[in-house]
Coordinates of C-alpha atoms in Angstrom, one line a residue:
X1 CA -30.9 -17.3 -78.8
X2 CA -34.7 -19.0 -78.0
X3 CA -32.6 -21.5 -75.1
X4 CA -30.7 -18.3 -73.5
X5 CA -33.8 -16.5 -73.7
X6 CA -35.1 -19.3 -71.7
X7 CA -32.7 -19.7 -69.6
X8 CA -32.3 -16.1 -68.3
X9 CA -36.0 -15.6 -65.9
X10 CA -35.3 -19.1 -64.7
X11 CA -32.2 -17.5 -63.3
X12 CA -33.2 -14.5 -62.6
X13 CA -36.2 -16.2 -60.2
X14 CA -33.5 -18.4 -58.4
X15 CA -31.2 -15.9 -57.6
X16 CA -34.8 -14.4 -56.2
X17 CA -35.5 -17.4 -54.4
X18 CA -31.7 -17.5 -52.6
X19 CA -32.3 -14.0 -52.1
X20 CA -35.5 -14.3 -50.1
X21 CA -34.1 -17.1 -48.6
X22 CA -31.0 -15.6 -47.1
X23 CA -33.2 -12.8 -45.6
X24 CA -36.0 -14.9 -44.1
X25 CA -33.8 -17.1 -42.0
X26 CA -32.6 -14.5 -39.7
X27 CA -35.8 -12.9 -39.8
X28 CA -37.5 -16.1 -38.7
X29 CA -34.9 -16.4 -35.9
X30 CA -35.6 -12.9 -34.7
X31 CA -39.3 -13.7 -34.1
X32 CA -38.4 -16.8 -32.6
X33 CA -36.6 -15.0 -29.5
X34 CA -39.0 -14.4 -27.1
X35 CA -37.3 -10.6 -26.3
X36 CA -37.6 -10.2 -29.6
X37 CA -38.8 -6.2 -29.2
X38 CA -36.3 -5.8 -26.0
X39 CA -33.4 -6.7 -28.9
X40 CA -34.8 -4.8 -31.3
X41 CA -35.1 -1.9 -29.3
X42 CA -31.4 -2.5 -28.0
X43 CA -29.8 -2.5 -31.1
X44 CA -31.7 0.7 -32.3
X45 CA -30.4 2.3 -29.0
X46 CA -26.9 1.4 -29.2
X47 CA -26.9 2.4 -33.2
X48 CA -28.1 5.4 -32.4
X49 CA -25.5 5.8 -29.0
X50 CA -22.2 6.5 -31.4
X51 CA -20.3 8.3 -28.0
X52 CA -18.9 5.1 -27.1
X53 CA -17.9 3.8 -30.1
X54 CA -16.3 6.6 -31.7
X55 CA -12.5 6.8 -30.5
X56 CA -12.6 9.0 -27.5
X57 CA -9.9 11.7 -27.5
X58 CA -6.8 10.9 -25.3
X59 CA -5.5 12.5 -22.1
X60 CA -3.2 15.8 -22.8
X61 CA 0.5 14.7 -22.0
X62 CA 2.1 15.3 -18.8
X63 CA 5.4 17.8 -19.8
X64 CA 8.5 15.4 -20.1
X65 CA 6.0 12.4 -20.5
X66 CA 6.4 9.8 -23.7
X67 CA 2.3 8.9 -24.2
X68 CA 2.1 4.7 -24.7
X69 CA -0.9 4.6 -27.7
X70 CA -3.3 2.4 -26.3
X71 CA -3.3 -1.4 -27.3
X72 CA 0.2 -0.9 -28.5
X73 CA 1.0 -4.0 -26.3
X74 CA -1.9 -6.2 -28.0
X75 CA 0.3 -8.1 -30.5
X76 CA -1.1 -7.4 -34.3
X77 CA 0.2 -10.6 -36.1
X78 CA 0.0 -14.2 -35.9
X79 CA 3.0 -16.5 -35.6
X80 CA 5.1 -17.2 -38.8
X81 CA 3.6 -20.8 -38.9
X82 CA -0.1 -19.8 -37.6
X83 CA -3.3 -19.4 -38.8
X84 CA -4.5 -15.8 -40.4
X85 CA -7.5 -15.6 -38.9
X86 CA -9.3 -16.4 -35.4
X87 CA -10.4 -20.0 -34.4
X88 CA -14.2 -19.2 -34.0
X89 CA -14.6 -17.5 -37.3
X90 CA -12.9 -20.4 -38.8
X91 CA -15.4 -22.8 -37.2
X92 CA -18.1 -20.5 -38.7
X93 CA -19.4 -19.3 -34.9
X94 CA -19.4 -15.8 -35.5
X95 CA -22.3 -16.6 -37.9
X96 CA -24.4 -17.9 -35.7
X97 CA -27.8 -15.6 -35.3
X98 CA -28.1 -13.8 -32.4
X99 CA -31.2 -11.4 -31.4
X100 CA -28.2 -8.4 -30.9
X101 CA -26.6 -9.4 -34.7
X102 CA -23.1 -9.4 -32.3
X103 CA -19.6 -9.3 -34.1
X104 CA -18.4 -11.8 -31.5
X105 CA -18.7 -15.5 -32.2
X106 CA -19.5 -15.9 -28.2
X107 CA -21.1 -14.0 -25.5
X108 CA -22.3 -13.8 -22.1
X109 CA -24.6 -11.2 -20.5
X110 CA -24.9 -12.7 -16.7
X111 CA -26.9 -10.7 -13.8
X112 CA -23.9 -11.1 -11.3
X113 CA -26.9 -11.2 -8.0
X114 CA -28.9 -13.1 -9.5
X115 CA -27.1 -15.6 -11.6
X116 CA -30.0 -15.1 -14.4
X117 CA -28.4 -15.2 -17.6
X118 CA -30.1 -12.2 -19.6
X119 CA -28.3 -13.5 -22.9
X120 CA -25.9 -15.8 -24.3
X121 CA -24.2 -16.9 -27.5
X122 CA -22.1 -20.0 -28.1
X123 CA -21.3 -19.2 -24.6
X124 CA -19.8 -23.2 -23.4
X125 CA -17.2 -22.8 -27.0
X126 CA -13.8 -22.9 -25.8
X127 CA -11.8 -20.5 -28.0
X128 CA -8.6 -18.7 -27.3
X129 CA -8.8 -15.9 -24.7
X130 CA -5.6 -13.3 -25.2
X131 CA -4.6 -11.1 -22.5
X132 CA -7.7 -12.2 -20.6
X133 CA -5.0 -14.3 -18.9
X134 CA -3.9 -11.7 -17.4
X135 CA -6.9 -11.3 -15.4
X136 CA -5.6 -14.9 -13.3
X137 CA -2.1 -13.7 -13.7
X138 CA -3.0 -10.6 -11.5
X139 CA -5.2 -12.8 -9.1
X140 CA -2.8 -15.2 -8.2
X141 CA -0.1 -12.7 -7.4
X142 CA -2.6 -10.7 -5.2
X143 CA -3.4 -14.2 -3.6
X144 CA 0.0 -15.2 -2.8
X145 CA 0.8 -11.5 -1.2
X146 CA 4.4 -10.7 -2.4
X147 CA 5.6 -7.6 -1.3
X148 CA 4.2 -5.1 -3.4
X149 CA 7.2 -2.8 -2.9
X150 CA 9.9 -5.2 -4.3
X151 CA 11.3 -4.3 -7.1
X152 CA 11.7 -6.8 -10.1
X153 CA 13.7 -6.6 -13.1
X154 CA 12.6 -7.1 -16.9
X155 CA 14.9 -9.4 -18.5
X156 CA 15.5 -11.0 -22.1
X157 CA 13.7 -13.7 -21.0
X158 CA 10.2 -11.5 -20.8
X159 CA 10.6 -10.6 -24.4
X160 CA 7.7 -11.8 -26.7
X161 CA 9.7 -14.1 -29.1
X162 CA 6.5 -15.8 -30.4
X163 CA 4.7 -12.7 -32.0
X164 CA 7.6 -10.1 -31.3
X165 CA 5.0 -7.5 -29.4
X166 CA 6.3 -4.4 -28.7
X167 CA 6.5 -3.4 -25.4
X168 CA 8.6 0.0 -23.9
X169 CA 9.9 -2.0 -21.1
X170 CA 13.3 -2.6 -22.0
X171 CA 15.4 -5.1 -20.3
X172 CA 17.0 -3.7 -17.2
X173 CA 14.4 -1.8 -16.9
X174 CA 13.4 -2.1 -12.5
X175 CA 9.7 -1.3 -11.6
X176 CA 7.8 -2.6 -8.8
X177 CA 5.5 -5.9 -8.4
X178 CA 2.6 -2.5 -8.0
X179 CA 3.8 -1.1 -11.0
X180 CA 3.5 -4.1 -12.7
X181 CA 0.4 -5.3 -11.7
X182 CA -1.1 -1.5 -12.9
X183 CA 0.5 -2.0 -16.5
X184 CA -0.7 -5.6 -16.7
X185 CA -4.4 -4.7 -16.1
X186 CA -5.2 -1.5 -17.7
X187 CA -2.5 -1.4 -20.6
X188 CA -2.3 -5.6 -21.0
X189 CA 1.7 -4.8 -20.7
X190 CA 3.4 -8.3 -21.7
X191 CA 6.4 -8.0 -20.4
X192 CA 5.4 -6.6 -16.8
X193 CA 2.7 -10.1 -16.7
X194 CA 5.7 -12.2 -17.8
X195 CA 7.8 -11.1 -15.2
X196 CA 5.6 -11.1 -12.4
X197 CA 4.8 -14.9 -13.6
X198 CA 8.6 -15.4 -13.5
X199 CA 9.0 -13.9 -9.8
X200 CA 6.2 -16.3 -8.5
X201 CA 6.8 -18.1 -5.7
X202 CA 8.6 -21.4 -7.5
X203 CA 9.0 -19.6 -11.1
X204 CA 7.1 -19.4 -14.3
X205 CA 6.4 -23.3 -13.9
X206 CA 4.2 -23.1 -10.3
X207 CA 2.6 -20.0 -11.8
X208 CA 1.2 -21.7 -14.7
X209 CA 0.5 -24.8 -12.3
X210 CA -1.2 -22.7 -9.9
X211 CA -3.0 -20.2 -12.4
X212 CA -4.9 -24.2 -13.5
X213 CA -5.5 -25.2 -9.8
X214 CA -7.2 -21.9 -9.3
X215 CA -9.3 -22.3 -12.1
X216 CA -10.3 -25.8 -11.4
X217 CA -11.1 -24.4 -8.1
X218 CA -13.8 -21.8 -9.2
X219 CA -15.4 -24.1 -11.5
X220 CA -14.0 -23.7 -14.7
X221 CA -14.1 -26.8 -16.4
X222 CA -13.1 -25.9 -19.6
X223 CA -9.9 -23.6 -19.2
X224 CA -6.5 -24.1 -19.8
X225 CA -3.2 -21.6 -19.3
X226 CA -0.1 -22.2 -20.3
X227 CA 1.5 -18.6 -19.5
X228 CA 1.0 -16.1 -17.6
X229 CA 0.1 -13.2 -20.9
X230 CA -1.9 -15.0 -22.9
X231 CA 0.4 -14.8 -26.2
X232 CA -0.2 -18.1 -26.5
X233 CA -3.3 -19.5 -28.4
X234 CA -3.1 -22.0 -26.6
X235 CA -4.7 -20.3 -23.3
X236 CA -8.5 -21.3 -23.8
X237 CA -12.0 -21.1 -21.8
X238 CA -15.6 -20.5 -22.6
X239 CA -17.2 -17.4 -22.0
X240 CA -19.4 -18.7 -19.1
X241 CA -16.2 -19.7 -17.2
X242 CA -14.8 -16.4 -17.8
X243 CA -17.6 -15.1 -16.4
X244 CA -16.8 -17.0 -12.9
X245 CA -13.1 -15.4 -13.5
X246 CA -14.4 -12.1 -14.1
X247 CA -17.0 -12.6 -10.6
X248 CA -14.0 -13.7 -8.6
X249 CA -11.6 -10.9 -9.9
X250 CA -14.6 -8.2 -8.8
X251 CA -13.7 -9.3 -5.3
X252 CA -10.4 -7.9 -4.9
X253 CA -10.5 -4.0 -4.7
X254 CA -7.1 -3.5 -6.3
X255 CA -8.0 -5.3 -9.4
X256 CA -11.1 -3.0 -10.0
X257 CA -8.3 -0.3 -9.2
X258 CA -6.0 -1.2 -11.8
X259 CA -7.6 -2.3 -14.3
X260 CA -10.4 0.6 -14.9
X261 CA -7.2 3.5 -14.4
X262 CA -8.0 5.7 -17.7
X263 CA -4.7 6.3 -17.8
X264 CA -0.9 6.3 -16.1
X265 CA 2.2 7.9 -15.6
X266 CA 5.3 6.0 -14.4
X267 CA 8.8 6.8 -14.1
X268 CA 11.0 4.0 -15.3
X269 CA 14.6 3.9 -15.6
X270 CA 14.7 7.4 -16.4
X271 CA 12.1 7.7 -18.8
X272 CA 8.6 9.0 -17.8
X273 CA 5.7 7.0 -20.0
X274 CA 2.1 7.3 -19.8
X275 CA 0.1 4.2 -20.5
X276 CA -3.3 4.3 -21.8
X277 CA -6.2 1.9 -20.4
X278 CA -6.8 -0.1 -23.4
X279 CA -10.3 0.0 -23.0
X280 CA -11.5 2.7 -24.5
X281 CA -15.0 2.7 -22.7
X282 CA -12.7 3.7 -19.8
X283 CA -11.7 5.9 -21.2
X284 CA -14.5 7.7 -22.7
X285 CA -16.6 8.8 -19.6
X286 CA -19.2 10.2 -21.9
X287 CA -20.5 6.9 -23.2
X288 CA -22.1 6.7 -19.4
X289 CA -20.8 3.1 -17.9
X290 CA -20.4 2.3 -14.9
X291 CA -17.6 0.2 -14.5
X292 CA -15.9 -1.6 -11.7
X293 CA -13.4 -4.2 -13.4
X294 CA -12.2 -4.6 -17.1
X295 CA -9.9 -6.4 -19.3
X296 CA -9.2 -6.7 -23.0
X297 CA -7.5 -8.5 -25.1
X298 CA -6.3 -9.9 -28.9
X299 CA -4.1 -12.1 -30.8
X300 CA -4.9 -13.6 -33.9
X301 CA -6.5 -16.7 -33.1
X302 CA -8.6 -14.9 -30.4
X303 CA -10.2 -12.0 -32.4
X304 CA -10.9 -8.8 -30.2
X305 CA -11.8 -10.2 -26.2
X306 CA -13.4 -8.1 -23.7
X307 CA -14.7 -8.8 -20.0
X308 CA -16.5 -6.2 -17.8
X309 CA -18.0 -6.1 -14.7
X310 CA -20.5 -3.6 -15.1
X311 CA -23.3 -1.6 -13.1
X312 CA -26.2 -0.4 -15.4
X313 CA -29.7 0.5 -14.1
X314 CA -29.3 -0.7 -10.5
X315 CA -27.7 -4.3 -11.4
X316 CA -24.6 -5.7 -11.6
X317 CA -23.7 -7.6 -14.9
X318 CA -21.1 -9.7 -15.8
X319 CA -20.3 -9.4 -19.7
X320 CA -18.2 -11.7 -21.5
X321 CA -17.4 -10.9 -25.5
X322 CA -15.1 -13.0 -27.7
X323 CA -13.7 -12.7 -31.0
X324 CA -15.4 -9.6 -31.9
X325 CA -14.3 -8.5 -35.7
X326 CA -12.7 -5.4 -34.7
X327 CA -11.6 -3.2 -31.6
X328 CA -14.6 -1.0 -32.6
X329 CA -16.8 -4.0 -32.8
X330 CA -16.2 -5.2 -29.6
X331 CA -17.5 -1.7 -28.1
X332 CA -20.3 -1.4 -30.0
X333 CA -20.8 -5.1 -29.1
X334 CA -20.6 -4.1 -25.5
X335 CA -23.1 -0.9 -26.1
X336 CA -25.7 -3.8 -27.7
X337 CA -25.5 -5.9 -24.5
X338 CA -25.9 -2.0 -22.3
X339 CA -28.9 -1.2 -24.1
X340 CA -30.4 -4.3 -24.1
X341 CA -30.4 -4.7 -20.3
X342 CA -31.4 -0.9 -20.1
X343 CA -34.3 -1.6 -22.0
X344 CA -35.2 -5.0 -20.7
X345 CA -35.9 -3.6 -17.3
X346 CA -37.1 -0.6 -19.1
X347 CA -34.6 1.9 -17.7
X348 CA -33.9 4.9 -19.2
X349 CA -30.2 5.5 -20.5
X350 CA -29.9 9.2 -18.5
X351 CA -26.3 9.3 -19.5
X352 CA -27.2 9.6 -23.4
X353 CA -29.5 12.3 -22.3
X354 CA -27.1 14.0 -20.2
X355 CA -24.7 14.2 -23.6
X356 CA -27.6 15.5 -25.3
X357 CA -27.9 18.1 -23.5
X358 CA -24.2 19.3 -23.2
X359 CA -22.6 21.5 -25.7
X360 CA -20.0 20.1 -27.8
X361 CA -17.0 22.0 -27.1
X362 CA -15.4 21.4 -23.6
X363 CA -16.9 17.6 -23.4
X364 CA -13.5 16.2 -24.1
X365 CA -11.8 18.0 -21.0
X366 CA -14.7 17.3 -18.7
X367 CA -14.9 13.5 -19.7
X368 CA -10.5 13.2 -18.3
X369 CA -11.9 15.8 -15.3
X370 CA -14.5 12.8 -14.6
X371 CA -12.6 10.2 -15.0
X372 CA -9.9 11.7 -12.6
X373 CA -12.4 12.7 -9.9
X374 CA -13.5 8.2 -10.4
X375 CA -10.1 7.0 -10.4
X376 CA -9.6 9.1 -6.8
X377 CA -12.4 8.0 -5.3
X378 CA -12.0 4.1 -6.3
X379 CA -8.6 4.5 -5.0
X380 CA -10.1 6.4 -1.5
X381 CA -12.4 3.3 -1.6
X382 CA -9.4 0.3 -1.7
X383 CA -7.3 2.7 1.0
X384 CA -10.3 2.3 3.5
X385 CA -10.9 -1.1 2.3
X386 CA -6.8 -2.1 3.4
X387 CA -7.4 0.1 6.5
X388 CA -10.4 -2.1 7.7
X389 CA -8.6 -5.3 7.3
X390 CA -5.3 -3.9 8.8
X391 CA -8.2 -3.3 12.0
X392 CA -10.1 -6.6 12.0
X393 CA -6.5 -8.0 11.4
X394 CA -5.0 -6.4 14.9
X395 CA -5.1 -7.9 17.6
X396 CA -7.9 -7.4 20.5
X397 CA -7.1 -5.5 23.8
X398 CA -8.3 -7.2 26.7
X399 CA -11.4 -6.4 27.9
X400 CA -12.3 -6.9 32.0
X401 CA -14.5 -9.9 33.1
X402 CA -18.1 -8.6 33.9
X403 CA -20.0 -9.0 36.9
X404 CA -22.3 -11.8 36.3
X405 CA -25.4 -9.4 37.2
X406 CA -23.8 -7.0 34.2
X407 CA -23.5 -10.1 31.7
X408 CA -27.2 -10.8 32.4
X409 CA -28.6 -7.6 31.6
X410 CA -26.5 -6.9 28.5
X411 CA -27.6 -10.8 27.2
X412 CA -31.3 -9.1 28.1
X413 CA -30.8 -6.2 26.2
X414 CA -29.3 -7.7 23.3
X415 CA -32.7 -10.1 23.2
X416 CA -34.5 -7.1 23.4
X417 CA -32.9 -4.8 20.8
X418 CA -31.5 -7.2 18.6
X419 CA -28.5 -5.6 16.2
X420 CA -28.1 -5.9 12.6
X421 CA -28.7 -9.5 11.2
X422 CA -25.4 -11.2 9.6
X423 CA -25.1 -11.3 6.2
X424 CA -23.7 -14.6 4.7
X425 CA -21.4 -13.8 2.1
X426 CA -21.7 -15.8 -0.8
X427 CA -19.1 -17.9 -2.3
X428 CA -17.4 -16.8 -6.0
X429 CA -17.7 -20.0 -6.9
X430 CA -21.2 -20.3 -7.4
X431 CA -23.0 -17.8 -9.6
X432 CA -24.6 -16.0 -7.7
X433 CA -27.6 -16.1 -4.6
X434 CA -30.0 -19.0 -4.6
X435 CA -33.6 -18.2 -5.4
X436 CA -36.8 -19.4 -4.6
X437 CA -37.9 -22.5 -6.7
X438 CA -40.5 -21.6 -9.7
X439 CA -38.7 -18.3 -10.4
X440 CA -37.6 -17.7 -14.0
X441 CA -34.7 -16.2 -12.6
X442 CA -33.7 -19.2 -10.1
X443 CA -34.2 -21.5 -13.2
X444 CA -31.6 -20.2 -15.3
X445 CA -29.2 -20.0 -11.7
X446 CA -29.6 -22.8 -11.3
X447 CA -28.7 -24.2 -15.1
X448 CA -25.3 -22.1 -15.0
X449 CA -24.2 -22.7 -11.8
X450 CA -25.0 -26.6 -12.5
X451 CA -22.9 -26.3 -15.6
X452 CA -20.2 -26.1 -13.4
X453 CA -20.8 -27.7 -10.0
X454 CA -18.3 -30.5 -9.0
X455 CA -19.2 -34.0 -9.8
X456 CA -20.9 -35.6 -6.5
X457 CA -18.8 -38.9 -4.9

């Protein structure tokens, strides 16, 4: 009795002592950031902003239409002989600290002008990346500029034998190479990226081939693809060379089309289906982003993925989140990253105000009104966009010889009212603009876009 009685406050004050112990470390890591109030604040913000995270309500059907849930075509199980959980949590990454307490185990928040990177979490681990891969899938098929009119045929051999996804695309079914770009981007449809990977110029094999060359080519050193839908855990990157993916993808006006449709209807072999965009920030207009290119993705081994190119308070960010716990974590993850830059260059989030200010009823049918009148006008935006290149593309009419006298005077006016100065576009493969040496921002430039600059000879 006297030794248990002993016994018992000893333990008592060490399970005090691991207690205290737990809780300090984090707390010590905290103070050590030096945005330590900018996080805080952030993370009280994006608590506090449940709009975005909360599933929003989806579109009313179209009469006749079968309604695709979204991420039905984001596999749920592992392989019969793979692991049950993701690679990063089983390398312990998700617990790293981080001054946003993320559910992903890596993370990227990158000012796409400047190349400053605002925040970053085991962002150089190489980890499985999903349907991410569809983001290179799509590229390369834009790049090599197949008729987008063709019509292609699903087959047996685009069925997911690996993890057995579903997928409403039966074989036979015909769609075309547009059609199944659309599905691939905003619904991560596996069997429309598997057959455009198979109708590549030289076949499945050259796609893979080229989808590596291509990333070697922007820089990213430590990516590998081995098919075209990312089923596969063995398609891997980092989160920082996603983030030159994700800069490069921005690019193409299509893309940003596609992949941030809320939702779509398409006839197929007789059967109408609307899709879903599987990213439910899309999807939800009331949660106030802004943005111009998206892409999700899960398996197993990858945990929840999402990549965004982003607008908030003037800037264009580049957000890279993998192996969030959950498909709600990985929005609420993004919401953290959101708030944090809002409050970081001290903007005020006039979107949140905006919802505070409506009354409920009504919101649901005004957010798909919103989202309609955005998906027109990006749409509007890529038609003008083909239009100008179908002009500079055309060829010149002849235009007369001047009179030397004439040629003169036009040189002298030009001297005299010069026009607008050219802009030098800058190359996707680098991170962004170059700054002025001794800026905080040209520092941390600098650092990522020397991460991944080719070796010198």
């Amino acid at each position: 009795m006297a030794a248990n009685k002993n016994r018992n406050p000893r333990l008592v004050l060490l399970v005090a002592a691991l207690v205290a112990a737990g809780s300090l470390l984090p707390m010590a890591y905290w103070h050590r950031d030096e945005d330590s109030a900018t996080s805080q604040a952030a993370v009280a913000a994006a608590t506090a902003a449940s709009a975005s995270t909360a599933e929003p309500p989806l579109p009313p059907v179209p009469p006749g239409a079968e309604q695709v849930p979204p991420e039905e075509n984001e596999p749920e199980h592992a392989t019969a002989t793979g692991p049950t959980e993701s690679f990063a949590r089983a390398q312990g990454l998700n617990r790293t600290p981080d001054p946003l307490r993320l559910s992903a185990s890596a993370a990227l928040l990158l000012d796409a002008d400047s190349g400053e990177v605002l925040l970053h979490k085991n962002d150089q681990a190489v980890l499985p990346i999903a349907s991410l891969t569809k983001l290179m899938t799509t590229m390369l098929v834009l790049e090599a500029k197949q008729p987008m009119d063709e019509v292609l045929t699903i087959t047996s051999d685009d069925v997911d034998t690996l993890r057995h996804s579903r997928s409403r695309l039966r074989p036979g079914t015909t769609l075309t190479r547009e059609e199944a770009l659309h599905l691939a981007l905003m619904s991560s449809e596996n069997r429309a990226a598997h057959a455009l990977g198979r109708n590549y110029p030289g076949g499945l094999a050259k796609m893979v081939e080229a989808m590596n060359a291509k990333a070697k080519q922007l820089g990213m050193k430590d990516t590998t693809y081995v098919d075209p839908t990312g089923l596969s855990n063995r398609n891997q990157s980092s989160a920082r060379d996603l983030a030159l993916l994700v800069r490069a993808a921005n690019q193409n006006p299509l893309m940003r089309t596609f992949s941030t449709t809320p939702s779509h209807v398409a006839s197929l072999g007789g059967r109408t289906l609307q899709y879903i965009n599987s990213d439910r920030l899309v999807r939800n207009t009331r949660a106030g982003w802004d943005i111009d290119l998206q892409k999700t993705g899960y398996i197993v081994e990858a945990g929840h993925c999402l990549t965004l190119a982003t607008r908030v308070a003037g800037h264009n960010l580049i957000m890279v989140l993998l192996d969030s716990g959950s498909n709600g974590t990985r929005v609420s993850d993004a919401e953290r990253l959101r708030h944090f830059a809002l409050v970081r260059w001290g903007a005020p989030d006039v979107y949140a105000q905006s919802r505070s200010a409506q009354p409920a009823h009504g919101l649901a049918a005004m957010g798909h009104a919103m989202a309609a009148r955005m998906h027109k006008a990006k749409l509007r935006e890529h038609r003008k966009d083909t239009e100008r290149d179908s002009e500079e593309s055309a060829p010149k009419p002849t235009v007369a010889k001047k009179e030397p006298g004439h040629a003169a005077a036009a040189a002298k006016k030009e001297r005299a009212e010069p026009g607008e100065p050219h802009t030098k576009v800058a190359d996707t493969n680098e991170a962004g603009p170059k700054h002025k040496e001794g800026g905080k921002a040209g520092r941390v430039h600098q650092s990522f876009a020397a991460a991944h600059a080719e070796p010198k000879s």
